[in-house]
Amino acid sequence: MHESVMSDYFRLFNEIGIIEQLSRTMLEARLPPGFVAAQFTVLNHLVRVGDGRTPLAIAQAFQVPKNSMTHSLSVLEREGLIEVRKNPQDGRSKLVYITDSGRTLRQRIIDSFAPDIARIADGFPHEHVVRLLPHLEELRKFLDADRDARN
Amino acid sequence: MHESVMSDYFRLFNEIGIIEQLSRTMLEARLPPGFVAAQFTVLNHLVRVGDGRTPLAIAQAFQVPKNSMTHSLSVLEREGLIEVRKNPQDGRSKLVYITDSGRTLRQRIIDSFAPDIARIADGFPHEHVVRLLPHLEELRKFLDADRDARN
DNA sequence: ACTATATAGTTCTATACAGAACCAAATGCA
DNA sequence: TGCATTTGGTTCTGTATAGAACTATATAGT
């Protein structure tokens, strides 16, 4: 493996890390005080892919440790944005539902984020995003699979 | 702005967030216990772009808050991996230098990471990386500039 | 059925992270 | 020169995050 090839992969992950940092900061600037990106993304996930999922499934969707997800969910529950019920199919497990107030807040946040997206779309057009997405998805899926293979 | 366009940007940042999470976890598995990705990336940065930089410059390179950088640097200094000297040009400021032991550790980590990269390169070939990098760089630079414009 | 193992989630703990307020040196400007 | 503002960095504080160990339920193998 050539040094320069290695360093391209490092640069790739480095760029991704910086973009993650920047986009997270931008998002958090629009969130209610004390609210953090991870909590919003969970809320968003529940709307996009549907609720009634287990905490573990959600943790896996974002590839975060399950104890981190326990924490995020407990915050969302404390704020009345989700409901956590026991899973009738499995006594070990729970199911997560978004509440009306969670749904409303999510929509409010998305609306308030629109101007930011509009500005980004000016400098980084939608076609670019469309071209980028499949490749990133491919990379993500591969890393996912590779991780599973390792564990 | 159409709902679907918005949601593509959300998906973009979401994919990036997951990849960041996965690559960070993978990297941290190779780091000495207690060592965290942020600390390695600083070490790596000092070698790649050269040391003798100010903490603020480094914070800006990664777009993290300067107090976060203060923390990372203090850990690296405590471990003897960097040296922080006062800047003779500016009494407010400091300059960060990597030590021999920091350089050595960084190389050790990179070497130990090689098999992971090799595996990734199998599933996600180098050409893909080369094609992706300029677009990500463009996005990162735009977000950078936009952020500065906002502040 | 009985034991071993795997799975879902929580708790405990230590560290990272980031906002806010702060201090000190530097710069701008009257 | 003197005062206001800006800049570089740290401190203080509260929250997020994640490893490790734990509990409880479920599943597999015999």
Short mmCIF file of C-alpha atoms (C1' of nucleotides) in Angstrom, two decimals:
data_model
loop_
_atom_site.label_atom_id
_atom_site.label_comp_id
_atom_site.label_asym_id
_atom_site.label_seq_id
_atom_site.Cartn_x
_atom_site.Cartn_y
_atom_site.Cartn_z
CA MET A 1 0.00 0.00 0.00
CA HIS A 2 1.54 3.27 -1.12
CA GLU A 3 1.96 6.08 1.34
CA SER A 4 0.10 8.42 -1.00
CA VAL A 5 -2.88 6.08 -1.28
CA MET A 6 -3.09 5.77 2.49
CA SER A 7 -2.96 9.51 2.80
CA ASP A 8 -5.85 9.93 0.35
CA TYR A 9 -8.01 7.78 2.57
CA PHE A 10 -6.89 9.82 5.56
CA ARG A 11 -7.76 13.01 3.73
CA LEU A 12 -11.15 11.59 2.81
CA PHE A 13 -12.01 10.87 6.43
CA ASN A 14 -10.52 14.16 7.46
CA GLU A 15 -12.71 16.15 5.05
CA ILE A 16 -15.73 14.17 6.18
CA GLY A 17 -14.89 14.91 9.79
CA ILE A 18 -14.67 18.64 9.14
CA ILE A 19 -17.92 18.69 7.16
CA GLU A 20 -19.61 16.77 9.95
CA GLN A 21 -18.36 19.32 12.43
CA LEU A 22 -19.50 22.28 10.33
CA SER A 23 -22.92 20.90 9.49
CA ARG A 24 -23.53 19.88 13.07
CA THR A 25 -22.63 23.32 14.35
CA MET A 26 -24.89 24.91 11.76
CA LEU A 27 -27.79 22.66 12.70
CA GLU A 28 -27.31 23.16 16.43
CA ALA A 29 -27.48 26.91 15.98
CA ARG A 30 -31.12 26.41 14.94
CA LEU A 31 -32.09 24.00 17.70
CA PRO A 32 -33.80 25.02 20.93
CA PRO A 33 -31.14 25.76 23.55
CA GLY A 34 -29.71 22.65 25.14
CA PHE A 35 -30.87 20.53 22.25
CA VAL A 36 -28.14 18.70 20.44
CA ALA A 37 -27.82 17.40 16.86
CA ALA A 38 -27.95 13.74 17.89
CA GLN A 39 -31.35 14.28 19.47
CA PHE A 40 -32.75 15.97 16.41
CA THR A 41 -31.47 13.29 14.06
CA VAL A 42 -33.27 10.65 16.10
CA LEU A 43 -36.49 12.62 15.94
CA ASN A 44 -36.04 13.04 12.22
CA HIS A 45 -35.28 9.36 11.77
CA LEU A 46 -38.50 8.37 13.53
CA VAL A 47 -40.50 10.46 11.09
CA ARG A 48 -38.59 9.50 7.98
CA VAL A 49 -38.39 5.74 8.42
CA GLY A 50 -41.33 5.38 10.80
CA ASP A 51 -41.55 4.91 14.54
CA GLY A 52 -42.25 1.83 16.65
CA ARG A 53 -38.63 0.75 16.37
CA THR A 54 -36.38 -0.56 19.09
CA PRO A 55 -33.65 1.55 20.64
CA LEU A 56 -31.07 -0.90 19.34
CA ALA A 57 -32.33 -0.59 15.77
CA ILE A 58 -32.06 3.17 16.02
CA ALA A 59 -28.58 2.96 17.49
CA GLN A 60 -27.53 0.73 14.61
CA ALA A 61 -29.02 3.07 12.03
CA PHE A 62 -26.65 5.77 13.24
CA GLN A 63 -23.91 3.36 14.19
CA VAL A 64 -23.64 4.74 17.71
CA PRO A 65 -23.20 2.58 20.81
CA LYS A 66 -26.45 1.50 22.38
CA ASN A 67 -25.69 3.17 25.69
CA SER A 68 -25.31 6.48 23.86
CA MET A 69 -28.74 5.89 22.37
CA THR A 70 -30.20 5.13 25.79
CA HIS A 71 -29.05 8.56 26.83
CA SER A 72 -30.42 10.40 23.77
CA LEU A 73 -33.76 8.66 24.10
CA SER A 74 -34.03 9.47 27.78
CA VAL A 75 -33.55 13.15 27.00
CA LEU A 76 -36.18 13.05 24.25
CA GLU A 77 -38.55 11.23 26.55
CA ARG A 78 -37.99 13.65 29.40
CA GLU A 79 -38.94 16.46 27.00
CA GLY A 80 -42.08 14.61 25.94
CA LEU A 81 -40.96 14.32 22.33
CA ILE A 82 -41.04 10.53 22.20
CA GLU A 83 -42.71 7.72 24.10
CA VAL A 84 -40.93 4.52 24.99
CA ARG A 85 -43.20 1.50 25.49
CA LYS A 86 -42.30 -2.07 26.21
CA ASN A 87 -42.19 -4.42 23.27
CA PRO A 88 -45.03 -6.94 23.57
CA GLN A 89 -43.07 -9.35 21.37
CA ASP A 90 -39.92 -9.34 23.47
CA GLY A 91 -39.63 -8.74 27.18
CA ARG A 92 -36.06 -7.45 26.91
CA SER A 93 -36.87 -4.82 24.43
CA LYS A 94 -38.72 -1.54 23.94
CA LEU A 95 -40.38 0.36 21.15
CA VAL A 96 -39.96 4.05 20.49
CA TYR A 97 -42.80 6.27 19.30
CA ILE A 98 -42.70 9.93 18.41
CA THR A 99 -45.34 12.12 20.06
CA ASP A 100 -47.33 14.88 18.41
CA SER A 101 -45.21 17.41 20.17
CA GLY A 102 -42.10 15.66 18.85
CA ARG A 103 -43.48 15.74 15.34
CA THR A 104 -44.32 19.41 15.64
CA LEU A 105 -40.93 20.35 16.98
CA ARG A 106 -39.19 18.42 14.22
CA GLN A 107 -41.16 20.27 11.58
CA ARG A 108 -40.44 23.62 13.21
CA ILE A 109 -36.73 22.86 13.21
CA ILE A 110 -36.74 21.79 9.59
CA ASP A 111 -38.57 24.95 8.57
CA SER A 112 -36.17 27.13 10.50
CA PHE A 113 -33.29 25.36 8.81
CA ALA A 114 -34.58 26.08 5.31
CA PRO A 115 -32.74 29.39 4.86
CA ASP A 116 -29.44 27.69 5.69
CA ILE A 117 -30.08 24.99 3.14
CA ALA A 118 -31.06 27.61 0.59
CA ARG A 119 -27.75 29.39 1.14
CA ILE A 120 -25.83 26.15 0.85
CA ALA A 121 -27.71 25.26 -2.31
CA ASP A 122 -26.46 28.53 -3.80
CA GLY A 123 -22.82 27.61 -3.36
CA PHE A 124 -23.13 23.86 -3.59
CA PRO A 125 -25.91 23.03 -6.02
CA HIS A 126 -28.37 20.22 -5.68
CA GLU A 127 -26.92 18.32 -8.66
CA HIS A 128 -23.66 18.00 -6.76
CA VAL A 129 -25.53 16.51 -3.86
CA VAL A 130 -27.32 14.08 -6.12
CA ARG A 131 -24.02 13.00 -7.64
CA LEU A 132 -22.30 12.69 -4.28
CA LEU A 133 -24.99 10.78 -2.41
CA PRO A 134 -24.70 7.36 -4.07
CA HIS A 135 -20.95 7.26 -3.55
CA LEU A 136 -21.20 8.22 0.08
CA GLU A 137 -23.94 5.68 0.54
CA GLU A 138 -21.71 3.06 -0.99
CA LEU A 139 -18.86 3.98 1.31
CA ARG A 140 -21.14 3.99 4.34
CA LYS A 141 -22.60 0.62 3.45
CA PHE A 142 -19.19 -0.85 2.96
CA LEU A 143 -17.89 0.46 6.27
CA ASP A 144 -21.03 -0.85 7.91
CA ALA A 145 -20.56 -4.31 6.46
CA ASP A 146 -16.85 -4.30 7.20
CA ARG A 147 -17.55 -3.37 10.80
CA ASP A 148 -20.01 -6.21 11.18
CA ALA A 149 -17.47 -8.56 9.64
CA ARG A 150 -14.90 -7.46 12.22
CA ASN A 151 -17.21 -8.00 15.20
CA MET B 1 -37.24 25.18 -1.93
CA HIS B 2 -38.79 21.79 -2.52
CA GLU B 3 -39.22 19.35 0.31
CA SER B 4 -37.34 16.70 -1.66
CA VAL B 5 -34.37 18.98 -2.28
CA MET B 6 -34.17 19.84 1.41
CA SER B 7 -34.29 16.19 2.27
CA ASP B 8 -31.40 15.41 -0.09
CA TYR B 9 -29.24 17.87 1.80
CA PHE B 10 -30.36 16.29 5.06
CA ARG B 11 -29.49 12.88 3.70
CA LEU B 12 -26.09 14.16 2.59
CA PHE B 13 -25.24 15.40 6.06
CA ASN B 14 -26.72 12.29 7.58
CA GLU B 15 -24.53 9.98 5.48
CA ILE B 16 -21.53 12.09 6.32
CA GLY B 17 -22.37 11.90 10.00
CA ILE B 18 -22.58 8.12 9.91
CA ILE B 19 -19.34 7.77 7.97
CA GLU B 20 -17.65 10.07 10.44
CA GLN B 21 -18.92 7.92 13.27
CA LEU B 22 -17.77 4.69 11.64
CA SER B 23 -14.35 5.91 10.61
CA ARG B 24 -13.74 7.46 14.02
CA THR B 25 -14.66 4.25 15.79
CA MET B 26 -12.40 2.28 13.47
CA LEU B 27 -9.50 4.64 14.08
CA GLU B 28 -9.99 4.70 17.83
CA ALA B 29 -9.84 0.91 17.95
CA ARG B 30 -6.19 1.26 16.86
CA LEU B 31 -5.24 4.04 19.23
CA PRO B 32 -3.56 3.51 22.59
CA PRO B 33 -6.25 3.18 25.26
CA GLY B 34 -7.66 6.50 26.38
CA PHE B 35 -6.47 8.15 23.21
CA VAL B 36 -9.19 9.72 21.13
CA ALA B 37 -9.47 10.46 17.40
CA ALA B 38 -9.33 14.23 17.86
CA GLN B 39 -5.95 13.92 19.52
CA PHE B 40 -4.53 11.78 16.75
CA THR B 41 -5.78 14.09 14.02
CA VAL B 42 -4.00 17.01 15.66
CA LEU B 43 -0.77 15.01 15.83
CA ASN B 44 -1.21 14.06 12.20
CA HIS B 45 -1.95 17.63 11.21
CA LEU B 46 1.27 18.86 12.81
CA VAL B 47 3.27 16.42 10.73
CA ARG B 48 1.38 16.95 7.49
CA VAL B 49 1.21 20.71 7.39
CA GLY B 50 4.14 21.39 9.70
CA ASP B 51 4.34 22.40 13.34
CA GLY B 52 5.06 25.76 14.98
CA ARG B 53 1.43 26.80 14.52
CA THR B 54 -0.81 28.52 16.99
CA PRO B 55 -3.61 26.66 18.83
CA LEU B 56 -6.14 28.92 17.15
CA ALA B 57 -4.86 28.09 13.68
CA ILE B 58 -5.16 24.41 14.47
CA ALA B 59 -8.66 24.84 15.87
CA GLN B 60 -9.66 26.63 12.68
CA ALA B 61 -8.17 23.94 10.49
CA PHE B 62 -10.55 21.45 12.06
CA GLN B 63 -13.30 23.98 12.66
CA VAL B 64 -13.60 23.11 16.32
CA PRO B 65 -14.07 25.70 19.07
CA LYS B 66 -10.83 27.00 20.48
CA ASN B 67 -11.62 25.83 24.00
CA SER B 68 -11.98 22.30 22.66
CA MET B 69 -8.54 22.66 21.12
CA THR B 70 -7.11 23.91 24.42
CA HIS B 71 -8.30 20.66 25.91
CA SER B 72 -6.90 18.39 23.18
CA LEU B 73 -3.54 20.14 23.28
CA SER B 74 -3.30 19.88 27.04
CA VAL B 75 -3.81 16.13 26.81
CA LEU B 76 -1.17 15.80 24.10
CA GLU B 77 1.22 17.94 26.13
CA ARG B 78 0.63 15.96 29.30
CA GLU B 79 1.55 12.82 27.35
CA GLY B 80 4.71 14.48 26.06
CA LEU B 81 3.63 14.25 22.42
CA ILE B 82 3.74 17.96 21.74
CA GLU B 83 5.42 21.01 23.22
CA VAL B 84 3.64 24.31 23.60
CA ARG B 85 5.94 27.34 23.68
CA LYS B 86 5.07 30.99 23.88
CA ASN B 87 5.02 32.88 20.62
CA PRO B 88 7.89 35.39 20.59
CA GLN B 89 5.98 37.48 18.03
CA ASP B 90 2.81 37.79 20.08
CA GLY B 91 2.50 37.74 23.84
CA ARG B 92 -1.08 36.47 23.75
CA SER B 93 -0.30 33.50 21.65
CA LYS B 94 1.52 30.18 21.67
CA LEU B 95 3.17 27.87 19.21
CA VAL B 96 2.71 24.13 19.08
CA TYR B 97 5.55 21.74 18.26
CA ILE B 98 5.43 17.99 17.90
CA THR B 99 8.04 16.06 19.88
CA ASP B 100 10.05 13.08 18.68
CA SER B 101 7.89 10.83 20.77
CA GLY B 102 4.80 12.40 19.19
CA ARG B 103 6.19 11.79 15.74
CA THR B 104 7.01 8.21 16.57
CA LEU B 105 3.60 7.50 18.00
CA ARG B 106 1.89 9.02 15.00
CA GLN B 107 3.88 6.77 12.66
CA ARG B 108 3.13 3.72 14.77
CA ILE B 109 -0.56 4.48 14.63
CA ILE B 110 -0.54 5.02 10.88
CA ASP B 111 1.28 1.73 10.37
CA SER B 112 -1.14 -0.14 12.56
CA PHE B 113 -4.00 1.40 10.63
CA ALA B 114 -2.69 0.16 7.27
CA PRO B 115 -4.54 -3.18 7.32
CA ASP B 116 -7.84 -1.38 7.88
CA ILE B 117 -7.19 0.93 4.96
CA ALA B 118 -6.22 -2.03 2.82
CA ARG B 119 -9.52 -3.72 3.62
CA ILE B 120 -11.44 -0.55 2.85
CA ALA B 121 -9.54 -0.14 -0.40
CA ASP B 122 -10.79 -3.60 -1.39
CA GLY B 123 -14.42 -2.60 -1.10
CA PHE B 124 -14.12 1.06 -1.88
CA PRO B 125 -11.34 1.52 -4.42
CA HIS B 126 -8.86 4.34 -4.49
CA GLU B 127 -10.31 5.79 -7.71
CA HIS B 128 -13.56 6.41 -5.89
CA VAL B 129 -11.71 8.30 -3.23
CA VAL B 130 -9.91 10.37 -5.83
CA ARG B 131 -13.19 11.21 -7.49
CA LEU B 132 -14.91 12.03 -4.22
CA LEU B 133 -12.24 14.19 -2.65
CA PRO B 134 -12.52 17.32 -4.79
CA HIS B 135 -16.27 17.50 -4.29
CA LEU B 136 -16.03 17.09 -0.56
CA GLU B 137 -13.29 19.68 -0.49
CA GLU B 138 -15.52 22.03 -2.39
CA LEU B 139 -18.38 21.46 0.02
CA ARG B 140 -16.12 21.89 3.02
CA LYS B 141 -14.65 25.10 1.65
CA PHE B 142 -18.07 26.47 0.92
CA LEU B 143 -19.37 25.67 4.39
CA ASP B 144 -16.22 27.21 5.81
CA ALA B 145 -16.70 30.41 3.89
CA ASP B 146 -20.40 30.52 4.63
CA ARG B 147 -19.72 30.14 8.31
CA ASP B 148 -17.23 32.99 8.28
CA ALA B 149 -19.76 35.08 6.40
CA ARG B 150 -22.35 34.38 9.08
CA ASN B 151 -20.05 35.38 11.95
"C1'" DA C 1 -36.37 -29.32 30.82
"C1'" DC C 2 -31.59 -27.55 31.77
"C1'" DT C 3 -27.73 -25.18 31.07
"C1'" DA C 4 -24.97 -22.09 28.17
"C1'" DT C 5 -24.95 -18.43 25.41
"C1'" DA C 6 -26.73 -14.44 23.08
"C1'" DT C 7 -29.39 -10.28 23.05
"C1'" DA C 8 -31.68 -5.70 24.74
"C1'" DG C 9 -31.14 -2.33 27.63
"C1'" DT C 10 -29.29 0.21 31.78
"C1'" DT C 11 -25.97 1.85 35.10
"C1'" DC C 12 -21.59 3.48 36.55
"C1'" DT C 13 -17.70 6.11 35.54
"C1'" DA C 14 -14.39 8.82 33.25
"C1'" DT C 15 -13.41 11.82 29.62
"C1'" DA C 16 -14.55 14.88 25.69
"C1'" DC C 17 -16.85 18.74 24.23
"C1'" DA C 18 -18.72 23.34 23.87
"C1'" DG C 19 -21.09 27.68 25.53
"C1'" DA C 20 -20.22 31.65 28.45
"C1'" DA C 21 -17.57 34.42 30.97
"C1'" DC C 22 -13.15 35.71 31.68
"C1'" DC C 23 -8.00 37.57 31.42
"C1'" DA C 24 -4.16 39.48 29.11
"C1'" DA C 25 -1.81 41.21 25.23
"C1'" DA C 26 -2.30 43.77 20.92
"C1'" DT C 27 -4.28 47.00 17.82
"C1'" DG C 28 -7.04 51.09 16.36
"C1'" DC C 29 -7.92 55.56 16.79
"C1'" DA C 30 -8.81 60.02 18.75
"C1'" DT D 1 -0.63 58.86 25.02
"C1'" DG D 2 -4.99 57.03 26.57
"C1'" DC D 3 -9.10 54.45 25.97
"C1'" DA D 4 -11.94 51.14 23.36
"C1'" DT D 5 -11.98 47.18 20.75
"C1'" DT D 6 -10.22 43.00 19.01
"C1'" DT D 7 -7.72 38.83 19.41
"C1'" DG D 8 -5.60 34.49 21.57
"C1'" DG D 9 -6.19 31.58 25.06
"C1'" DT D 10 -7.99 29.63 29.52
"C1'" DT D 11 -11.36 28.56 33.07
"C1'" DC D 12 -15.75 27.21 34.73
"C1'" DT D 13 -19.69 24.47 34.15
"C1'" DG D 14 -23.03 21.41 32.40
"C1'" DT D 15 -24.02 17.92 29.04
"C1'" DA D 16 -22.74 14.25 25.69
"C1'" DT D 17 -20.40 10.17 24.81
"C1'" DA D 18 -18.68 5.66 25.26
"C1'" DG D 19 -16.25 1.63 27.58
"C1'" DA D 20 -17.11 -1.88 31.00
"C1'" DA D 21 -19.74 -4.28 33.88
"C1'" DC D 22 -24.33 -5.50 34.99
"C1'" DT D 23 -29.52 -7.29 34.83
"C1'" DA D 24 -33.14 -9.57 32.66
"C1'" DT D 25 -35.11 -12.01 29.03
"C1'" DA D 26 -34.75 -15.01 25.06
"C1'" DT D 27 -32.77 -18.71 22.27
"C1'" DA D 28 -29.91 -22.88 21.24
"C1'" DG D 29 -28.12 -27.20 22.04
"C1'" DT D 30 -28.27 -31.30 24.41
#
